[in-house]
């Protein structure tokens, strides 16, 4: 039950018998009523509290023609934050209240209601009081319900899904849990309409700012509660609230935020232990898979090793994105794998996530990797690379090593498609990634590119030759497109190609020359990315 408003009070039987008529301040009829106060004094400010509805017969109010007096009276009502003024006809005015009073209330947006039949103010006060007490009692009952709900969740160390489900049951939803980058982490629709609620979410949410921990955005109809400390928010809880939220709804949001924060603390403690164990197990499986007790520890950690196939993954943010917390990526993989019931070991090494999958010997580990990666990438942009599957423990180290090499070989301009990158997707880059830091590759690349680098460092190239060569090799079918990628005219681009040929002493139309230079550039790119 919501707070009693002026409009609702006028529908009570006690008021209806007096046949009320609203003559001014119609826009204020939604104001909540805290109590009713009868008075015949014109100096009302000391008598009233915010939300009091004033009942009067007008005997002590200003003269009908005293416009200044009526303005002061209406201004006092507004200053006291009165919910409205109710005037009974009969004692002082028989047909209508003074026009000056109507004008003054309209100017101050104070609801002015005229009772056209005499009634007992005591009956009106009693009706309002009973209704207000009923509302307050309902609020106390609801507050107790909210308290018990979230206390039970806290004792049970409930996770975000259970907490959001409780919010939906208490509010009708929809409700969204988002991270610090305004990406939805979880969403429940509840019973309220939710069509379009998540449309263009990140852009809309990033424009919503709140001054305090909890605030209401009237334009979007969102009640927003920050999660985390004042100096380090880790996310926000958003509840649909088309109307100004009640105290109960605010309490639900803030208790839910507290429950989520408590879960995060518990989860962080568990995560620290789990991540340490997973790191030790991954390192053990890579270096000494036959070490005594290692396989038993894997079984205890929920990672079966008998009659299984294994696949190593490496996940890192794309180069074009800003730095992400690798710990959050690790947690995302753990949740995704748990949701799909795929046993994994996940750890953080060199600020990237390394994942080891275990699937039955008859299953396809690549398919499992694709499903897990798709779930994680739906939440945050990531480059996920895979090595080749292994049918034995001895191949785990190779699979993880290859996954890292594939991740190094993914072009910086790649749009993170396919979901999981593999050696077969990278062609020549994949071959060079397999060769890794082989000194012969480094020497080859340096020999092929040295004269062009020297020319670029001097007056001949002035830093323009290697970019022109790269553009030519990146657009082998069209020199026009190659020139456009450098924002050059065709004539200027041809001039640079002629300089490259003079420096190299050979023509760029020779397929073998182009292949050699292309391999050198790719090897140089991979070497720089590994550095």
Tab-separated table of N, CA and C in Angstrom, residues 384-490:
chain	number	residue	atom	x	y	z
A	384	UNK	N	40.156	-14.742	-27.097
A	384	UNK	CA	40.333	-16.076	-26.521
A	384	UNK	C	41.028	-16.949	-27.556
A	385	UNK	N	42.147	-17.549	-27.160
A	385	UNK	CA	42.939	-18.392	-28.071
A	385	UNK	C	43.058	-19.789	-27.484
A	386	UNK	N	43.092	-20.778	-28.362
A	386	UNK	CA	43.158	-22.176	-27.933
A	386	UNK	C	44.341	-22.868	-28.575
A	387	UNK	N	44.937	-23.786	-27.822
A	387	UNK	CA	45.935	-24.677	-28.398
A	387	UNK	C	45.243	-25.883	-29.007
A	388	UNK	N	46.017	-26.889	-29.320
A	388	UNK	CA	45.415	-28.107	-29.861
A	388	UNK	C	44.999	-29.021	-28.721
A	389	UNK	N	43.851	-29.733	-28.867
A	389	UNK	CA	43.416	-30.651	-27.810
A	389	UNK	C	44.460	-31.731	-27.556
A	390	UNK	N	44.496	-32.227	-26.333
A	390	UNK	CA	45.424	-33.299	-25.964
A	390	UNK	C	44.634	-34.458	-25.379
A	391	UNK	N	45.012	-35.657	-25.787
A	391	UNK	CA	44.355	-36.852	-25.274
A	391	UNK	C	45.051	-37.401	-24.037
A	392	UNK	N	46.089	-36.725	-23.576
A	392	UNK	CA	46.812	-37.214	-22.400
A	392	UNK	C	47.308	-36.035	-21.577
A	393	UNK	N	47.696	-36.329	-20.345
A	393	UNK	CA	48.218	-35.290	-19.457
A	393	UNK	C	49.516	-34.701	-19.988
A	394	UNK	N	50.276	-35.483	-20.713
A	394	UNK	CA	51.575	-35.016	-21.206
A	394	UNK	C	51.431	-33.877	-22.213
A	395	UNK	N	50.267	-33.758	-22.865
A	395	UNK	CA	50.101	-32.716	-23.876
A	395	UNK	C	49.526	-31.416	-23.336
A	396	UNK	N	49.277	-31.345	-22.014
A	396	UNK	CA	48.675	-30.130	-21.440
A	396	UNK	C	49.597	-28.934	-21.607
A	397	UNK	N	50.871	-29.112	-21.316
A	397	UNK	CA	51.804	-27.989	-21.417
A	397	UNK	C	51.859	-27.464	-22.843
A	398	UNK	N	51.887	-28.359	-23.822
A	398	UNK	CA	51.935	-27.938	-25.225
A	398	UNK	C	50.671	-27.180	-25.614
A	399	UNK	N	49.512	-27.665	-25.157
A	399	UNK	CA	48.251	-27.007	-25.496
A	399	UNK	C	48.197	-25.587	-24.943
A	400	UNK	N	48.610	-25.398	-23.692
A	400	UNK	CA	48.617	-24.056	-23.103
A	400	UNK	C	49.660	-23.165	-23.768
A	401	UNK	N	50.824	-23.746	-24.107
A	401	UNK	CA	51.869	-22.977	-24.780
A	401	UNK	C	51.382	-22.500	-26.143
A	402	UNK	N	50.740	-23.389	-26.889
A	402	UNK	CA	50.218	-23.010	-28.203
A	402	UNK	C	49.127	-21.947	-28.078
A	403	UNK	N	48.288	-22.052	-27.030
A	403	UNK	CA	47.239	-21.046	-26.838
A	403	UNK	C	47.845	-19.658	-26.663
A	404	UNK	N	48.935	-19.585	-25.894
A	404	UNK	CA	49.605	-18.295	-25.730
A	404	UNK	C	50.194	-17.795	-27.030
A	405	UNK	N	50.770	-18.694	-27.826
A	405	UNK	CA	51.351	-18.282	-29.106
A	405	UNK	C	50.272	-17.806	-30.078
A	406	UNK	N	49.117	-18.464	-30.056
A	406	UNK	CA	48.016	-18.032	-30.908
A	406	UNK	C	47.530	-16.647	-30.479
A	407	UNK	N	47.405	-16.438	-29.172
A	407	UNK	CA	46.971	-15.129	-28.672
A	407	UNK	C	47.946	-14.037	-29.103
A	408	UNK	N	49.248	-14.349	-29.092
A	408	UNK	CA	50.250	-13.370	-29.543
A	408	UNK	C	50.101	-13.070	-31.029
A	409	UNK	N	49.634	-14.068	-31.788
A	409	UNK	CA	49.587	-13.917	-33.240
A	409	UNK	C	48.311	-13.264	-33.742
A	410	UNK	N	47.305	-13.096	-32.878
A	410	UNK	CA	46.049	-12.480	-33.324
A	410	UNK	C	46.322	-11.038	-33.721
A	411	UNK	N	45.954	-10.623	-34.924
A	411	UNK	CA	46.226	-9.250	-35.360
A	411	UNK	C	45.561	-8.232	-34.443
A	412	UNK	N	46.219	-7.091	-34.265
A	412	UNK	CA	45.683	-6.045	-33.390
A	412	UNK	C	44.348	-5.525	-33.875
A	413	UNK	N	44.111	-5.595	-35.189
A	413	UNK	CA	42.874	-5.069	-35.763
A	413	UNK	C	41.748	-6.085	-35.758
A	414	UNK	N	42.014	-7.286	-35.213
A	414	UNK	CA	41.007	-8.339	-35.265
A	414	UNK	C	39.796	-7.949	-34.429
A	415	UNK	N	38.607	-8.299	-34.873
A	415	UNK	CA	37.379	-7.916	-34.176
A	415	UNK	C	36.886	-9.021	-33.246
A	416	UNK	N	37.811	-9.855	-32.778
A	416	UNK	CA	37.507	-10.933	-31.828
A	416	UNK	C	36.577	-11.995	-32.423
A	417	UNK	N	36.585	-12.141	-33.740
A	417	UNK	CA	35.815	-13.197	-34.387
A	417	UNK	C	36.803	-14.058	-35.179
A	418	UNK	N	36.775	-15.375	-35.056
A	418	UNK	CA	35.799	-16.221	-34.368
A	418	UNK	C	35.843	-16.100	-32.847
A	419	UNK	N	34.915	-16.829	-32.193
A	419	UNK	CA	34.832	-16.768	-30.734
A	419	UNK	C	36.155	-17.185	-30.114
A	420	UNK	N	36.725	-18.289	-30.626
A	420	UNK	CA	38.012	-18.775	-30.138
A	420	UNK	C	38.970	-18.850	-31.323
A	421	UNK	N	40.131	-18.232	-31.177
A	421	UNK	CA	41.151	-18.272	-32.231
A	421	UNK	C	41.981	-19.548	-32.086
A	422	UNK	N	42.289	-20.147	-33.235
A	422	UNK	CA	43.113	-21.355	-33.249
A	422	UNK	C	44.186	-21.228	-34.316
A	423	UNK	N	45.178	-22.087	-34.251
A	423	UNK	CA	46.290	-22.010	-35.209
A	423	UNK	C	45.789	-22.078	-36.647
A	424	UNK	N	44.764	-22.904	-36.881
A	424	UNK	CA	44.253	-23.062	-38.244
A	424	UNK	C	43.636	-21.779	-38.776
A	425	UNK	N	43.212	-20.859	-37.876
A	425	UNK	CA	42.588	-19.607	-38.316
A	425	UNK	C	43.614	-18.553	-38.705
A	426	UNK	N	44.873	-18.764	-38.326
A	426	UNK	CA	45.875	-17.701	-38.455
A	426	UNK	C	46.816	-17.884	-39.629
A	427	UNK	N	46.755	-19.039	-40.308
A	427	UNK	CA	47.535	-19.266	-41.525
A	427	UNK	C	49.034	-19.011	-41.261
A	428	UNK	N	49.648	-18.076	-42.016
A	428	UNK	CA	51.089	-17.852	-41.864
A	428	UNK	C	51.410	-17.345	-40.464
A	429	UNK	N	50.549	-16.505	-39.903
A	429	UNK	CA	50.774	-16.047	-38.533
A	429	UNK	C	50.822	-17.241	-37.574
A	430	UNK	N	49.963	-18.239	-37.833
A	430	UNK	CA	49.976	-19.416	-36.991
A	430	UNK	C	51.296	-20.170	-37.081
A	431	UNK	N	51.845	-20.276	-38.296
A	431	UNK	CA	53.140	-20.931	-38.470
A	431	UNK	C	54.227	-20.194	-37.708
A	432	UNK	N	54.234	-18.858	-37.840
A	432	UNK	CA	55.251	-18.073	-37.147
A	432	UNK	C	55.061	-18.137	-35.634
A	433	UNK	N	53.788	-18.209	-35.190
A	433	UNK	CA	53.539	-18.331	-33.759
A	433	UNK	C	54.097	-19.645	-33.224
A	434	UNK	N	53.954	-20.728	-34.008
A	434	UNK	CA	54.509	-22.014	-33.587
A	434	UNK	C	56.025	-21.959	-33.468
A	435	UNK	N	56.649	-21.215	-34.349
A	435	UNK	CA	58.109	-21.106	-34.310
A	435	UNK	C	58.579	-20.260	-33.138
A	436	UNK	N	57.625	-19.435	-32.586
A	436	UNK	CA	57.935	-18.677	-31.380
A	436	UNK	C	59.093	-17.720	-31.560
A	437	UNK	N	60.005	-17.736	-30.586
A	437	UNK	CA	61.140	-16.806	-30.573
A	437	UNK	C	62.391	-17.437	-31.206
A	438	UNK	N	62.197	-18.262	-32.184
A	438	UNK	CA	63.337	-18.892	-32.853
A	438	UNK	C	64.288	-17.805	-33.376
A	439	UNK	N	65.539	-17.910	-33.021
A	439	UNK	CA	66.526	-16.885	-33.371
A	439	UNK	C	66.679	-16.759	-34.878
A	440	UNK	N	66.476	-17.821	-35.615
A	440	UNK	CA	66.628	-17.763	-37.066
A	440	UNK	C	65.546	-16.892	-37.697
A	441	UNK	N	64.341	-16.940	-37.130
A	441	UNK	CA	63.256	-16.080	-37.631
A	441	UNK	C	63.600	-14.618	-37.370
A	442	UNK	N	64.102	-14.333	-36.166
A	442	UNK	CA	64.462	-12.945	-35.835
A	442	UNK	C	65.538	-12.411	-36.773
A	443	UNK	N	66.571	-13.264	-37.042
A	443	UNK	CA	67.654	-12.838	-37.935
A	443	UNK	C	67.114	-12.606	-39.347
A	444	UNK	N	66.238	-13.490	-39.824
A	444	UNK	CA	65.653	-13.344	-41.148
A	444	UNK	C	64.892	-12.018	-41.266
A	445	UNK	N	64.043	-11.720	-40.280
A	445	UNK	CA	63.245	-10.495	-40.333
A	445	UNK	C	64.148	-9.262	-40.311
A	446	UNK	N	65.176	-9.305	-39.481
A	446	UNK	CA	66.079	-8.157	-39.393
A	446	UNK	C	66.821	-7.949	-40.712
A	447	UNK	N	67.254	-9.024	-41.348
A	447	UNK	CA	67.979	-8.913	-42.610
A	447	UNK	C	67.092	-8.332	-43.709
A	448	UNK	N	65.836	-8.791	-43.775
A	448	UNK	CA	64.934	-8.342	-44.830
A	448	UNK	C	64.552	-6.865	-44.687
A	449	UNK	N	64.441	-6.401	-43.465
A	449	UNK	CA	63.893	-5.058	-43.241
A	449	UNK	C	64.954	-4.010	-42.902
A	450	UNK	N	66.201	-4.438	-42.712
A	450	UNK	CA	67.227	-3.507	-42.218
A	450	UNK	C	67.414	-2.314	-43.150
A	451	UNK	N	67.560	-2.553	-44.454
A	451	UNK	CA	67.868	-1.438	-45.352
A	451	UNK	C	66.692	-0.444	-45.420
A	452	UNK	N	65.473	-0.959	-45.320
A	452	UNK	CA	64.324	-0.047	-45.330
A	452	UNK	C	64.274	0.775	-44.044
A	453	UNK	N	64.614	0.146	-42.917
A	453	UNK	CA	64.634	0.898	-41.653
A	453	UNK	C	65.701	1.989	-41.705
A	454	UNK	N	66.844	1.659	-42.269
A	454	UNK	CA	67.924	2.660	-42.360
A	454	UNK	C	67.504	3.809	-43.267
A	455	UNK	N	66.837	3.469	-44.378
A	455	UNK	CA	66.381	4.529	-45.288
A	455	UNK	C	65.313	5.392	-44.621
A	456	UNK	N	64.408	4.772	-43.845
A	456	UNK	CA	63.369	5.534	-43.146
A	456	UNK	C	63.963	6.455	-42.083
A	457	UNK	N	65.106	6.064	-41.548
A	457	UNK	CA	65.725	6.888	-40.514
A	457	UNK	C	66.452	8.101	-41.105
A	458	UNK	N	66.663	8.105	-42.419
A	458	UNK	CA	67.387	9.195	-43.060
A	458	UNK	C	66.489	10.026	-43.959
A	459	UNK	N	67.110	10.891	-44.787
A	459	UNK	CA	66.334	11.795	-45.644
A	459	UNK	C	65.645	11.093	-46.813
A	460	UNK	N	66.054	9.863	-47.118
A	460	UNK	CA	65.451	9.190	-48.269
A	460	UNK	C	64.005	8.813	-47.983
A	461	UNK	N	63.790	8.155	-46.849
A	461	UNK	CA	62.439	7.677	-46.554
A	461	UNK	C	61.647	8.577	-45.622
A	462	UNK	N	62.344	9.148	-44.648
A	462	UNK	CA	61.682	9.998	-43.640
A	462	UNK	C	60.483	9.284	-43.000
A	463	UNK	N	60.653	7.998	-42.670
A	463	UNK	CA	59.611	7.245	-41.976
A	463	UNK	C	58.432	6.849	-42.826
A	464	UNK	N	58.555	6.921	-44.158
A	464	UNK	CA	57.389	6.664	-45.010
A	464	UNK	C	57.451	5.351	-45.764
A	465	UNK	N	58.620	4.677	-45.814
A	465	UNK	CA	58.757	3.513	-46.680
A	465	UNK	C	58.117	2.257	-46.092
A	466	UNK	N	58.416	1.954	-44.835
A	466	UNK	CA	57.819	0.756	-44.235
A	466	UNK	C	56.294	0.834	-44.166
A	467	UNK	N	55.692	1.974	-43.813
A	467	UNK	CA	54.217	2.052	-43.876
A	467	UNK	C	53.674	1.829	-45.279
A	468	UNK	N	54.389	2.339	-46.305
A	468	UNK	CA	53.925	2.125	-47.680
A	468	UNK	C	54.022	0.658	-48.063
A	469	UNK	N	55.109	-0.012	-47.645
A	469	UNK	CA	55.249	-1.435	-47.922
A	469	UNK	C	54.148	-2.234	-47.233
A	470	UNK	N	53.869	-1.894	-45.981
A	470	UNK	CA	52.826	-2.608	-45.237
A	470	UNK	C	51.466	-2.422	-45.913
A	471	UNK	N	51.183	-1.201	-46.375
A	471	UNK	CA	49.906	-0.937	-47.052
A	471	UNK	C	49.798	-1.751	-48.340
A	472	UNK	N	50.893	-1.857	-49.083
A	472	UNK	CA	50.884	-2.631	-50.320
A	472	UNK	C	50.598	-4.102	-50.044
A	473	UNK	N	51.231	-4.646	-48.992
A	473	UNK	CA	51.065	-6.056	-48.688
A	473	UNK	C	49.700	-6.347	-48.062
A	474	UNK	N	49.142	-5.364	-47.355
A	474	UNK	CA	47.815	-5.545	-46.754
A	474	UNK	C	46.700	-5.419	-47.791
A	475	UNK	N	46.998	-4.805	-48.951
A	475	UNK	CA	45.993	-4.635	-50.001
A	475	UNK	C	46.576	-5.152	-51.326
A	476	UNK	N	46.853	-6.446	-51.412
A	476	UNK	CA	47.542	-6.979	-52.601
A	476	UNK	C	46.742	-6.855	-53.888
A	477	UNK	N	45.433	-6.713	-53.789
A	477	UNK	CA	44.607	-6.699	-54.999
A	477	UNK	C	44.349	-5.301	-55.538
A	478	UNK	N	44.712	-4.263	-54.758
A	478	UNK	CA	44.368	-2.907	-55.204
A	478	UNK	C	45.341	-1.891	-54.625
A	479	UNK	N	46.159	-1.317	-55.525
A	479	UNK	CA	47.049	-0.253	-55.070
A	479	UNK	C	46.266	1.014	-54.739
A	480	UNK	N	45.104	1.152	-55.347
A	480	UNK	CA	44.257	2.311	-55.019
A	480	UNK	C	43.822	2.236	-53.561
A	481	UNK	N	43.393	1.041	-53.122
A	481	UNK	CA	42.996	0.877	-51.719
A	481	UNK	C	44.194	1.055	-50.790
A	482	UNK	N	45.356	0.571	-51.235
A	482	UNK	CA	46.558	0.732	-50.417
A	482	UNK	C	46.890	2.210	-50.233
A	483	UNK	N	46.812	2.984	-51.305
A	483	UNK	CA	47.080	4.422	-51.208
A	483	UNK	C	46.055	5.095	-50.312
A	484	UNK	N	44.786	4.699	-50.446
A	484	UNK	CA	43.731	5.314	-49.637
A	484	UNK	C	43.930	5.028	-48.157
A	485	UNK	N	44.448	3.846	-47.812
A	485	UNK	CA	44.662	3.525	-46.398
A	485	UNK	C	45.688	4.447	-45.758
A	486	UNK	N	46.580	5.035	-46.579
A	486	UNK	CA	47.579	5.994	-46.078
A	486	UNK	C	47.161	7.441	-46.335
A	487	UNK	N	45.957	7.604	-46.906
A	487	UNK	CA	45.455	8.944	-47.244
A	487	UNK	C	46.394	9.642	-48.245
A	488	UNK	N	46.857	8.846	-49.232
A	488	UNK	CA	47.750	9.382	-50.256
A	488	UNK	C	47.068	9.300	-51.624
A	489	UNK	N	47.512	10.155	-52.518
A	489	UNK	CA	47.085	10.024	-53.907
A	489	UNK	C	47.824	8.845	-54.524
A	490	UNK	N	47.312	8.340	-55.645
A	490	UNK	CA	47.992	7.230	-56.316
A	490	UNK	C	49.393	7.621	-56.743
